XYZ file of C-alpha atoms in Angstrom:
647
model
C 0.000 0.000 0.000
C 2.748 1.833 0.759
C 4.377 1.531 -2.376
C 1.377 2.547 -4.203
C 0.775 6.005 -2.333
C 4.514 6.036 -3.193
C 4.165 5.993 -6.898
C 0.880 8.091 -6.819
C 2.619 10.957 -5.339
C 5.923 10.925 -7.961
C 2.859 10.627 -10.515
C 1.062 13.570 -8.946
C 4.027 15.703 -8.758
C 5.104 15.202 -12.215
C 1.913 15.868 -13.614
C 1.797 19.159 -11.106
C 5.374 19.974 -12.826
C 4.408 19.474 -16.481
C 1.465 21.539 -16.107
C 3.487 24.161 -14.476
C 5.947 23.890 -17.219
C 3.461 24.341 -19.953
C 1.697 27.163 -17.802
C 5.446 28.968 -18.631
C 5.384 28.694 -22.057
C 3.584 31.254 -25.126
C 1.107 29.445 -26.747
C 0.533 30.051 -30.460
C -2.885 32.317 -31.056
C -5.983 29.927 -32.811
C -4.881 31.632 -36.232
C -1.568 30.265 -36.337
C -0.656 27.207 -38.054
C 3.100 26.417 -36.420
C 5.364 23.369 -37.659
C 8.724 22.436 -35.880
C 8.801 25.848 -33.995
C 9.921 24.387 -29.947
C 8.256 25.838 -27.045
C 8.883 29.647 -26.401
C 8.622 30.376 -22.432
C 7.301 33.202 -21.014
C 10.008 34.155 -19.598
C 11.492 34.973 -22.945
C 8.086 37.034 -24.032
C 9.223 39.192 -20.802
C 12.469 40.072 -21.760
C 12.153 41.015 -24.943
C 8.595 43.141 -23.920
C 10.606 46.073 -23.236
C 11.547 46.819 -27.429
C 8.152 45.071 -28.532
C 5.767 47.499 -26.932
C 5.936 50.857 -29.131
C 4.269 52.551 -31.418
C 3.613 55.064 -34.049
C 1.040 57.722 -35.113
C 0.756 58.561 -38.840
C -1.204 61.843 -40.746
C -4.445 60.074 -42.476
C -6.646 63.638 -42.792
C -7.086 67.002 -42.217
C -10.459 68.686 -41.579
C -11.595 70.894 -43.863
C -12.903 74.002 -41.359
C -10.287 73.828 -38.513
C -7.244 71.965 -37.706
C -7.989 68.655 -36.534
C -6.908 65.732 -37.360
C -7.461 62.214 -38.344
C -4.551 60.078 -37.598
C -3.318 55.672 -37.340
C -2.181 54.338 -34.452
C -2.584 51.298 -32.288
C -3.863 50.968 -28.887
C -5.420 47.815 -29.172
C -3.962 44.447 -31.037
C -4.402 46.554 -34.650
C -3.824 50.570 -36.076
C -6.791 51.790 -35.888
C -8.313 55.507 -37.038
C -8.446 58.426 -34.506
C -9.047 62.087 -33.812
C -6.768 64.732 -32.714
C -8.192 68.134 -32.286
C -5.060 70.129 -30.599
C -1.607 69.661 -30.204
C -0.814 66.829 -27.821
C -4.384 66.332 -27.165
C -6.110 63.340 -26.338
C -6.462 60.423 -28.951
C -10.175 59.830 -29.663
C -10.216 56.411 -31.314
C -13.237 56.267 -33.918
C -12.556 52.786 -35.096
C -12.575 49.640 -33.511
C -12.337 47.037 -36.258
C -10.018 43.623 -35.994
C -8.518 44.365 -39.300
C -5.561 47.378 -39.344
C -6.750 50.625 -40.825
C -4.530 53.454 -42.343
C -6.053 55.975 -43.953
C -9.319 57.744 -44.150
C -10.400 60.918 -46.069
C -12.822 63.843 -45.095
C -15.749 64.521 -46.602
C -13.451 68.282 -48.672
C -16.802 71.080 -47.165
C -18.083 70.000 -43.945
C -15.913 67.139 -42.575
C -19.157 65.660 -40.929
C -18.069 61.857 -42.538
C -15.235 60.044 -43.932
C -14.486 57.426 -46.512
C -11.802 55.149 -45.493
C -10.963 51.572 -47.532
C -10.976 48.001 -45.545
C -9.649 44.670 -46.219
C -9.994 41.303 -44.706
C -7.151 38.982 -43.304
C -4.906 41.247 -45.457
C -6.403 40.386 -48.466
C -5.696 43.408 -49.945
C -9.565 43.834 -51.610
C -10.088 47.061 -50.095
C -13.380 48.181 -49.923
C -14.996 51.584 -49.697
C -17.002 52.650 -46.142
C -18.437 55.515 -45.250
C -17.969 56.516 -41.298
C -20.661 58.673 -39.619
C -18.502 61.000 -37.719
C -21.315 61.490 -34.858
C -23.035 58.304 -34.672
C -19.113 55.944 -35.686
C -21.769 53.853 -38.346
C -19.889 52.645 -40.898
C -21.735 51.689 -44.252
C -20.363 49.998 -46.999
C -20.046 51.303 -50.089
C -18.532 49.081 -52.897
C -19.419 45.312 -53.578
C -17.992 43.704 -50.734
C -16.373 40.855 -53.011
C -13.449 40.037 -54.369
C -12.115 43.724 -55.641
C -9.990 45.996 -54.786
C -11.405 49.573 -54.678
C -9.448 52.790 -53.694
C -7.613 55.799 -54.738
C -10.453 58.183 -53.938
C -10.566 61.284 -55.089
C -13.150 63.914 -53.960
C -14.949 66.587 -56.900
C -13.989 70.056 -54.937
C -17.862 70.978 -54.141
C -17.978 67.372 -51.777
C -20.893 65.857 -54.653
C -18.903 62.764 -55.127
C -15.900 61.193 -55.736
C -14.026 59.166 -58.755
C -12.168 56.215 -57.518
C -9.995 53.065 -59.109
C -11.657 49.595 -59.036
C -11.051 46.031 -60.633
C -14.595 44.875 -60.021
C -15.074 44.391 -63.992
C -13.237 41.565 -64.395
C -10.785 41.621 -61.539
C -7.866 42.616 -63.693
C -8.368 45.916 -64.870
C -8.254 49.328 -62.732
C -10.733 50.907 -64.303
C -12.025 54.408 -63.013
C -15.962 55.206 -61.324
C -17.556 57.921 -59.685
C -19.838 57.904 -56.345
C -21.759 59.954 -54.880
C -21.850 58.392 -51.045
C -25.006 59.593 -49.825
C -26.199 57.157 -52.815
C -24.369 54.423 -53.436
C -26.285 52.720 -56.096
C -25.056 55.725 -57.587
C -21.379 54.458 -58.932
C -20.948 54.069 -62.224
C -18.133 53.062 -64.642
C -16.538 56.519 -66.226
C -13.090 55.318 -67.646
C -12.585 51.354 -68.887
C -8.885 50.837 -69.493
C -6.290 47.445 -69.863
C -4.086 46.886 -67.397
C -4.034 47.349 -63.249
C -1.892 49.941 -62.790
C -4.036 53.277 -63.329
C -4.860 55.616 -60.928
C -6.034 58.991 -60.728
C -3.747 61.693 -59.813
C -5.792 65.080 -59.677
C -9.203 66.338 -60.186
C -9.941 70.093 -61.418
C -11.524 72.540 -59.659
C -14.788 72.007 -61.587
C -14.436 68.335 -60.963
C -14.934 67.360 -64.767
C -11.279 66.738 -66.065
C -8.640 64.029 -64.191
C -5.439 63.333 -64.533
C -4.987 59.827 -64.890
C -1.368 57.830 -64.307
C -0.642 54.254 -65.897
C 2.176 52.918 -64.302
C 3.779 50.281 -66.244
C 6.844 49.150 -63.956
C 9.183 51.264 -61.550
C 10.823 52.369 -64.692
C 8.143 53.680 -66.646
C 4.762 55.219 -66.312
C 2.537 58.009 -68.511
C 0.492 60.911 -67.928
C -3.256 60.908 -69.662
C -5.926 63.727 -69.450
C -9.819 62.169 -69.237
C -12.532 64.796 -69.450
C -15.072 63.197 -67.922
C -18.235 64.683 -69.674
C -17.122 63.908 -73.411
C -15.303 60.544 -72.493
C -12.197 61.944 -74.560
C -8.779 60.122 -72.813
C -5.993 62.086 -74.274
C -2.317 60.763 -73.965
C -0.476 63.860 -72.201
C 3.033 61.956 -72.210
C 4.735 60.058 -75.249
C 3.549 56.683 -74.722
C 6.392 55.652 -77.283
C 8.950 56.681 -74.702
C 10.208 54.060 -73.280
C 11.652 53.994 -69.659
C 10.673 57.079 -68.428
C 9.201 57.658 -64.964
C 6.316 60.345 -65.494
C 3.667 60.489 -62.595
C 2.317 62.389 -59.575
C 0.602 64.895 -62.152
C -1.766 67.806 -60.713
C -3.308 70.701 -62.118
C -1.101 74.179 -61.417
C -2.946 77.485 -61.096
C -2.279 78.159 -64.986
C -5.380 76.952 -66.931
C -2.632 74.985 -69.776
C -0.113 73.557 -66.638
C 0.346 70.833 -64.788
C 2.977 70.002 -62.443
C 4.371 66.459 -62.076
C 7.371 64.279 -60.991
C 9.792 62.786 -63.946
C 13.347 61.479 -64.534
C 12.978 62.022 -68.529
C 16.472 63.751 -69.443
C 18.033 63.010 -66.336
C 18.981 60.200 -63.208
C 17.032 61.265 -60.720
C 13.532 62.464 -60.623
C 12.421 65.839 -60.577
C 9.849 68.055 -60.372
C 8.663 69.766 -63.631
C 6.095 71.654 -65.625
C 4.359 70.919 -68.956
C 2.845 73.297 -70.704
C -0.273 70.666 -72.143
C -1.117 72.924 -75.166
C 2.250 72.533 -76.581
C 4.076 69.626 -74.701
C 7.190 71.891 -73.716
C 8.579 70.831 -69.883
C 10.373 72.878 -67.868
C 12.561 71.500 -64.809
C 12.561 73.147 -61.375
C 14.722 70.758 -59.443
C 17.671 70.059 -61.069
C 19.561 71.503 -58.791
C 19.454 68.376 -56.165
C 20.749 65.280 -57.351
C 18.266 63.056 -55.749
C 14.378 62.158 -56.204
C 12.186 63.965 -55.197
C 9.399 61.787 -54.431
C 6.118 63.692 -53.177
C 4.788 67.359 -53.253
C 1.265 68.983 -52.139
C 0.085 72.498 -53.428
C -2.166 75.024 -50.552
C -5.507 75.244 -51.859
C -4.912 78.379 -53.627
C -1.915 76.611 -55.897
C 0.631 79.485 -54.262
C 2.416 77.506 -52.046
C 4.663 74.022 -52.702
C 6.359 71.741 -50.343
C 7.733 68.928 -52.022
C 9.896 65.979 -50.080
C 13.635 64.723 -51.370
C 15.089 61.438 -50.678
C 18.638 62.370 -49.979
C 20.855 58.917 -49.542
C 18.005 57.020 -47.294
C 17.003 60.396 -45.668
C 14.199 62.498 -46.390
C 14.475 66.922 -46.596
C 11.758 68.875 -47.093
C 11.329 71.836 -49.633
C 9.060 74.559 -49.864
C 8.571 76.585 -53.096
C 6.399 79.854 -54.321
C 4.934 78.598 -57.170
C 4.932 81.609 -59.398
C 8.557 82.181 -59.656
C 9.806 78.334 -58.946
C 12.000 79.759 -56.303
C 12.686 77.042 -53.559
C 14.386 76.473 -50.122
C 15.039 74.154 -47.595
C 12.669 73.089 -44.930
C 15.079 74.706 -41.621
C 14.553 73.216 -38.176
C 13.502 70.293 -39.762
C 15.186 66.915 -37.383
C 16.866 64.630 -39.442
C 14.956 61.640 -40.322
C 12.253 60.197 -42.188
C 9.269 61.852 -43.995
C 5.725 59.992 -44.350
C 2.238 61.672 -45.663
C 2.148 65.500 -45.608
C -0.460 67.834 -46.593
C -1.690 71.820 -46.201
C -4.485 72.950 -43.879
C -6.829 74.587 -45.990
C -7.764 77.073 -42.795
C -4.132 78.417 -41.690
C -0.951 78.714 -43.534
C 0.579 75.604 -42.057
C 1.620 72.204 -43.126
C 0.683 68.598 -41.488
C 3.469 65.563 -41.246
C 4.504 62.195 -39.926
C 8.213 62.011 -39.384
C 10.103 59.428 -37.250
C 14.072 59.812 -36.611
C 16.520 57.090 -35.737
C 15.622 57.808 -32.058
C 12.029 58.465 -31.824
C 8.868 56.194 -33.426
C 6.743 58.285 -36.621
C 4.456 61.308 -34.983
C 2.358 63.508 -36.418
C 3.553 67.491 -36.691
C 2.840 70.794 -37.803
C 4.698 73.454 -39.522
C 3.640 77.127 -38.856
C 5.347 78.944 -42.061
C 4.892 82.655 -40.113
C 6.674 81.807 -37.095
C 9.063 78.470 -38.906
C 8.066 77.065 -35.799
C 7.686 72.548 -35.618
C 4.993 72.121 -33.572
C 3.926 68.339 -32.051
C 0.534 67.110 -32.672
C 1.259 63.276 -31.018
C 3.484 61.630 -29.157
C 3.828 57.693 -29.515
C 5.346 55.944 -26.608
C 8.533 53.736 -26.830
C 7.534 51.092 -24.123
C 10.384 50.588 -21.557
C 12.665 51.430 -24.029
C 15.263 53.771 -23.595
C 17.143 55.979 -26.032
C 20.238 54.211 -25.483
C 18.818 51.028 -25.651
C 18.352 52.082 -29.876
C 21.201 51.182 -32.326
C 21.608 54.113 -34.821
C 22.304 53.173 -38.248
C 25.483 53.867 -39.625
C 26.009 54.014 -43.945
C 28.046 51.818 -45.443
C 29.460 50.966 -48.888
C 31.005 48.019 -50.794
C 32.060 47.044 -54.165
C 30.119 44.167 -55.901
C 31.956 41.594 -58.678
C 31.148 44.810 -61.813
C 33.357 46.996 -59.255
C 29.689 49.020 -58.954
C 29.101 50.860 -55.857
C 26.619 48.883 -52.791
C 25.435 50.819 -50.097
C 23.098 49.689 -47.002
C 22.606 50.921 -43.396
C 24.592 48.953 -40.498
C 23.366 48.872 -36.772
C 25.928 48.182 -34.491
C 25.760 45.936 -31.821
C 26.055 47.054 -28.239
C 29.434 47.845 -27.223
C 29.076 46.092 -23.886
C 29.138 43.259 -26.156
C 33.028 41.947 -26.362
C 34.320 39.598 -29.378
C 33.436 39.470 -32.929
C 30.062 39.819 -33.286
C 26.993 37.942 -35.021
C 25.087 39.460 -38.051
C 21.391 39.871 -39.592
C 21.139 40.723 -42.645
C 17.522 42.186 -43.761
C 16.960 42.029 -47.489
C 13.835 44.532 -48.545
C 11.145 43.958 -50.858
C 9.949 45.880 -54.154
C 12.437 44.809 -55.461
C 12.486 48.541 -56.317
C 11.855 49.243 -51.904
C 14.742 50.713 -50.472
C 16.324 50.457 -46.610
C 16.530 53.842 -45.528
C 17.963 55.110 -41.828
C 15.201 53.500 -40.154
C 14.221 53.891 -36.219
C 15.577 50.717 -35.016
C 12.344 49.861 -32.609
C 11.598 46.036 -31.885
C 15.091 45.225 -33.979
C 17.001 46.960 -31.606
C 16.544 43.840 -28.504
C 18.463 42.324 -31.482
C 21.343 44.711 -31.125
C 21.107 45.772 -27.676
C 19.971 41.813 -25.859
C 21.556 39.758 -28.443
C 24.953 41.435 -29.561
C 23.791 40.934 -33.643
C 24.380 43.573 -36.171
C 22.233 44.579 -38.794
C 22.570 44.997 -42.072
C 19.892 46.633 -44.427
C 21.712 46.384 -47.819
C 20.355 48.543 -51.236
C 21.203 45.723 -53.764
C 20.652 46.963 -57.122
C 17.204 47.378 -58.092
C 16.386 49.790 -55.218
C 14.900 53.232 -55.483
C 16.715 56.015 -54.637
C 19.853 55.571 -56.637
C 18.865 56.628 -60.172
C 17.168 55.242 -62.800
C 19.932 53.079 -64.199
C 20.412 51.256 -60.693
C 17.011 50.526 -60.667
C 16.708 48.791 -63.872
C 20.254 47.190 -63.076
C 18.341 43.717 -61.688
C 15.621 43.354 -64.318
C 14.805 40.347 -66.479
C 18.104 38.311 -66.982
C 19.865 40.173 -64.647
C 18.116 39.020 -61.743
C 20.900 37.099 -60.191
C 23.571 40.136 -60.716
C 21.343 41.544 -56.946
C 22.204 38.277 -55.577
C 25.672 38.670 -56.188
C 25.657 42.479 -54.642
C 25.036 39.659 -51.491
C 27.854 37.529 -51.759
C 30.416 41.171 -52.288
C 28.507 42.226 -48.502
C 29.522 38.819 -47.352
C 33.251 39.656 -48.121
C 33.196 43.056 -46.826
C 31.574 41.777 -43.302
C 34.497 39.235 -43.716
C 36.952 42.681 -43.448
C 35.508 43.774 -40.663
C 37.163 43.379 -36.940
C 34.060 43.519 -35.170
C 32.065 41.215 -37.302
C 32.188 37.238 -37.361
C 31.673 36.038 -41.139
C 30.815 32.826 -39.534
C 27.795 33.457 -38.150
C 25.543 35.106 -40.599
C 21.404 34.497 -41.134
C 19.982 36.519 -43.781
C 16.613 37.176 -43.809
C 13.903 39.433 -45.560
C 10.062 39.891 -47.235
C 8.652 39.704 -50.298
C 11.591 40.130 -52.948
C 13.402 39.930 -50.333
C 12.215 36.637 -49.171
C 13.410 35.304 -52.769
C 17.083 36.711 -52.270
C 16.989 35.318 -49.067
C 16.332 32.004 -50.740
C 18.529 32.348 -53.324
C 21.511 33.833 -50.929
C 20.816 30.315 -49.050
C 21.515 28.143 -52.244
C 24.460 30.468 -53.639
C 26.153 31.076 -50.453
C 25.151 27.758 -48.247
C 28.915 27.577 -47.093
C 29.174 30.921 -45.996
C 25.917 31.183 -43.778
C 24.260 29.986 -40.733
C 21.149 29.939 -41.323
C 17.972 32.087 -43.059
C 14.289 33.557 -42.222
C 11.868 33.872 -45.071
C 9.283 35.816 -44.946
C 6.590 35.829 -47.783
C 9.190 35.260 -50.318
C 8.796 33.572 -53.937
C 10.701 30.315 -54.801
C 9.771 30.116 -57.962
C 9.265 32.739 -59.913
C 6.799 30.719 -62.802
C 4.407 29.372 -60.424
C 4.052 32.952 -58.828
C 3.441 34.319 -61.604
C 0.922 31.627 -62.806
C -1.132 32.068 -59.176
C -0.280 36.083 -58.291
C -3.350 38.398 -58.344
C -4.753 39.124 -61.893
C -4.350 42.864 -61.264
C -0.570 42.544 -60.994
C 0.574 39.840 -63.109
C 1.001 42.111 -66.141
C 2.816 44.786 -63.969
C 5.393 42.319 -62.478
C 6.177 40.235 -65.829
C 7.858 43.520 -66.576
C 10.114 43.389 -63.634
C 10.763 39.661 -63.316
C 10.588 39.027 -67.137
C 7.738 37.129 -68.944
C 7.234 33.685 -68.457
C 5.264 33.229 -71.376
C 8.921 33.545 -73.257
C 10.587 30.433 -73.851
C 13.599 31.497 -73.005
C 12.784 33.441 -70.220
C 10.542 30.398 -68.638
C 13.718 28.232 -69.034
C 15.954 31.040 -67.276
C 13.293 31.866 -64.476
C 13.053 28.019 -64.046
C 16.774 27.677 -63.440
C 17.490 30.790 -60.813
C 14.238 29.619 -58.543
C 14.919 28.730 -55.183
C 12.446 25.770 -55.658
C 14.624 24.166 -58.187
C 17.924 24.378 -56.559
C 16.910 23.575 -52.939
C 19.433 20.833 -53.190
C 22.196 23.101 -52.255
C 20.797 24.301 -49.373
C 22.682 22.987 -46.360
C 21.642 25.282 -43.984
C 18.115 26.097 -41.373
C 15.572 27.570 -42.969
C 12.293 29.450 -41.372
C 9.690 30.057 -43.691
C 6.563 32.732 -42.771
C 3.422 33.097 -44.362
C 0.042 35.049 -44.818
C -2.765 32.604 -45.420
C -4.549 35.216 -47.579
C -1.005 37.076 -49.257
C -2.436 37.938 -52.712
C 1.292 39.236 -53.910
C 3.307 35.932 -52.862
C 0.376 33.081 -52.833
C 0.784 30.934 -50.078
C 2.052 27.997 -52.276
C 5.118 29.608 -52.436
C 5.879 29.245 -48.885
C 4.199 25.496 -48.861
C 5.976 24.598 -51.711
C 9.182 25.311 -50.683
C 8.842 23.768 -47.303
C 7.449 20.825 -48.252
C 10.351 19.538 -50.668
C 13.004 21.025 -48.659
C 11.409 18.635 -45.471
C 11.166 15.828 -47.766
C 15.092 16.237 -48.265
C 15.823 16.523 -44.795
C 16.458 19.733 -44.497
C 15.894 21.401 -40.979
C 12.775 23.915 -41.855
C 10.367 25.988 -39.264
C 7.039 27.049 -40.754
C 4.586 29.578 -39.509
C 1.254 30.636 -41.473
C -1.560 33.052 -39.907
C -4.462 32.367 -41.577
C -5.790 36.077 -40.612
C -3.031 37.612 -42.625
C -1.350 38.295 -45.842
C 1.445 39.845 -47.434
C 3.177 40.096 -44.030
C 1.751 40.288 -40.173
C 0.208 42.862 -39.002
C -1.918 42.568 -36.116
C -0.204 42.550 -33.068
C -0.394 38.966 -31.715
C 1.173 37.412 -34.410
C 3.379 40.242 -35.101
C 4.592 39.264 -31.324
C 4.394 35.236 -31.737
C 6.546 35.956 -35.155
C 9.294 37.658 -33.393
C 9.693 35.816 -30.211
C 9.767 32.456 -32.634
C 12.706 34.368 -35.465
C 14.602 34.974 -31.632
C 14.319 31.494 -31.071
C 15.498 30.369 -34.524
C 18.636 32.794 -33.931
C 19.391 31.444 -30.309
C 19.564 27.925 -31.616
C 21.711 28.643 -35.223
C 22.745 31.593 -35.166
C 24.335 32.724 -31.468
C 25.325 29.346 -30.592
């Protein structure tokens, strides 16, 4: 009996222990579909809490009769849309939806309702609502299916709006006008081929657009619609090959527009066209860089127009009439999101975020030059010496042409060569630019890894040749611009060239698996995140709306040749020469990357015994975005570096 009461008790206690065990440890949200990720304690969630907690505020809308604003930020699990009506003032949250929200637009007279677009699980078919500003009803306004419907923009009088949707046929962004007091109103004003339209200004009498067609990151036209005759009229030289020609708007001269080009020159600038007779003139010519956005006040007087200086952003404004220009002064050093005029004082709304402080939301008085702070997003428990500033850096690639990238130091308490990360963007045409460091900084600061964010060629921000310097048959020379980092960490005192992961999204979730089979010897291991491994299949199962628009990047598979060459640089076919761990994340619902391209690449690298971690949400898409499995995804890419990469 004894012996029995014996053996109960070691049972009870290790059952007591197991379930205290398992009471330590995260477990994965109902969304998540995990495969060979181990147990993640709690105790690990805690620690890295302190860098995972902040957040940013970004500009969504202005109100038309006074200055308050509509802005995106999170304090639940997802950004959601609030109002600011003074500096520093309290954050009224207005929506309180499960799915992330961004952007919203006043009604341009009263302000008394918005129109703001919606997805589901990051689908990316957006639909139109309208928002009740004093009873927060939402009502939808577009078909609720499988479309996606955006780019609004509002006639001046507030009768309606004309807006981009694929509903025809799901391929084509064609353009329609609502009025959304009547929905059933909508009706198809513009049918064109191909998804890349959009509509870039409306006049002041609301009955002539300008319309952009954006072919690839190397090429896009300028077209004139007036809307009552149904006469499209090609405003750029559609015979022009690679030329960027876009952000068009009408100037305060009846024949003028202004836009954004790099015709006759690297970079892009801003310009004139007279649209009687076709003549340009170019304002900006004096700043070797792109500039990339621009707003005009109401009364077309006033510019300010944003620069993207070597992965900064500057700020410009410029009188109109004469073209004269200066620089923003007092402006911090950092980054520059949306911006836009109040249309009641002579001030200007913007989001900026530095290397040291998350985006906010400010405001520029042009009497006084005086920055004034509309928000202020906390950093959790972080500290600003707990953030790794980026550095720039350069290397030469195997054509002797000229890398650059942004390198975050590990902590100097750290002692000994140390580990590196390097995060490959997406686009390809994105760019890494001298980022706040936020979450990736408990890499730096907890871990001892450096970062990396490279600009392989292909990225924006370089000129127009560098751009185009990856396209079609060239794809692999990016890949390459890789392996030349890899030698240059190799130089470095500080760094260890034997522990290396590389990891990135999108495009940069292909390099990553294409850096894995190229450079298996010289790595540790890899994190891919959305990525394509083959590029034939994703182009076979890739949204309708953007097949067309990516053949022109990638090449077109529907070449012999090129389906032969695509076929032999995939990931999926040369998975035999990768030696090293590989974690793969997903999206369920990713209409960019389809899902298969994660499946399919885990699947035949398990069946070759290959050591591979897989995690899917089935609530998200083309990356995570809601804050649980933003949080699961982090703590389980710390875990992945813990067991290959530190050790």
């Amino acid at each position: 009996m004894k012996l029995k009461v014996t053996t109960y008790l070691f049972v009870l206690l290790g059952v007591t222990a197991f379930a205290q065990q398992k009471k330590n440890l995260i477990v994965p949200n109902e969304n998540l579909i995990v495969e060979n990720i181990p147990e993640i304690s709690k105790d690990l969630a805690n620690q890295v809490k302190k860098y995972s907690e902040a957040r940013g505020a970004s500009l969504a809308a202005i109100h038309p009769l006074k200055d308050e604003l509509i802005i995106s930020t999170r304090f639940g699990l997802t950004n959601q849309l609030h109002k600011v009506d003074r500096p520093m003032g309290s954050r009224k949250q207005i929506t309180f939806f499960d799915e992330p929200l961004g952007n919203g637009q006043y009604e341009p007279t009263q302000g008394n309702y918005l129109i703001y677009s919606k997805d589901v699980g990051g689908n990316e078919f957006g639909q139109l609502y309208k928002l009740d500003l004093k009873t927060l009803k939402s009502t939808l306004l577009t078909d609720g299916g499988r479309s996606q419907n955006g780019g609004v923009t509002w006639k001046k009088d507030g009768s309606g709006f004309y807006f981009t949707s694929t509903k025809r046929n799901g391929g084509d962004r064609d353009i329609y006008y609502m009025n959304p007091n009547d929905p059933k109103s909508m009706q198809l004003i513009l049918e064109v081929k191909g998804g890349g339209w959009g509509i870039s200004d409306v006049s002041k009498d609301g009955n002539q657009l300008l319309i952009r067609e954006y072919i690839s990151a190397n090429e896009s036209f300028i077209w004139h619609f007036d809307v009552p005759t149904k006469k499209l009229t090609e405003l750029t030289d559609r015979k022009q090959k690679s030329v960027v020609q876009t952000g068009a708007t009408f100037s305060a001269k009846s024949n003028e527009i202004f836009f954004i080009t790099d015709r006759d020159n690297e970079f892009q600038r801003l310009a004139t066209m007279d649209v009687t007779t076709k003549k340009l003139a170019y304002i900006t010519s004096s700043i070797p860089w792109d500039v990339e956005n621009y707003v005009l006040t109401e009364d077309k007087s006033k510019m300010v127009f944003s620069t993207n200086e070597g992965g900064l952003n500057k700020l410009y404004v410029m009188n109109t009439n004469t073209t004269q220009f200066s620089e923003v002064p007092n402006l911090p050093i950092g980054l520059i999101g949306g911006f836009n005029f109040s249309k009641t004082t002579q001030s200007l709304f913007f989001t900026q975020s530095t290397s040291s402080s998350s985006s906010d939301v400010y405001q520029l008085d042009f009497l006084t030059n005086q920055i004034v702070q509309w928000t202020e997003s906390e950093l959790g428990e972080m500290q600003p010496e707990d953030l790794s500033k980026p550095q720039y850096i350069e290397w030469s690639s195997f054509d002797k042409m000229k890398i650059s990238g942004f390198y975050y130091p590990a902590a100097s308490k750290f002692i000994g060569k140390r580990p590196v990360l390097i995060n490959i963007h997406g686009g390809p045409e994105g760019q890494s630019m001298a980022s706040f460091s936020g979450s990736n900084s408990y890499y730096t600061n907890e871990m001892g890894v450096a970062l990396i964010f490279p600009n392989v060629r292909g990225s924006s921000g370089f000129g127009k040749t560098y751009i185009a310097k990856d396209n079609g048959f060239l794809r692999e020379d990016s890949v390459k611009d890789i392996g030349a980092l890899l030698d240059w960490i190799a130089q470095q005192p500080e760094l260890d060239k034997d522990r290396i992961m590389i990891m990135g999204g999108s495009y940069g979730g292909y390099m990553t698996l294409a850096t894995a089979f190229h450079y298996a010897d010289r790595i540790r291991c890899s994190v891919d995140i959305v990525g394509i491994s083959n590029f034939n299949t994703f182009l076979k199962n890739t949204e309708e709306y953007r097949r067309d628009l990516r053949r022109v990047e990638y090449g077109d598979e529907r070449n012999e040749k090129m389906y032969a060459f695509l076929e032999k640089i995939s990931p999926l076919n040369n998975t035999d020469k990768i030696k090293k761990p590989m974690f793969i994340i997903q999206g369920t619902n990713d209409p960019r990357v389809p899902v298969t391209e994660a499946t399919q690449m885990r699947d035949k690298l398990k069946a070759q015994g290959n050591t591979v971690w897989y995690l899917e949400a089935k609530d998200e898409g083309h990356g995570f975005r809601k804050k649980p499995n933003v949080d699961y995804q982090r703590l389980a890419v710390i875990k992945f570096m813990e067991t290959y990469l530190i050790n």
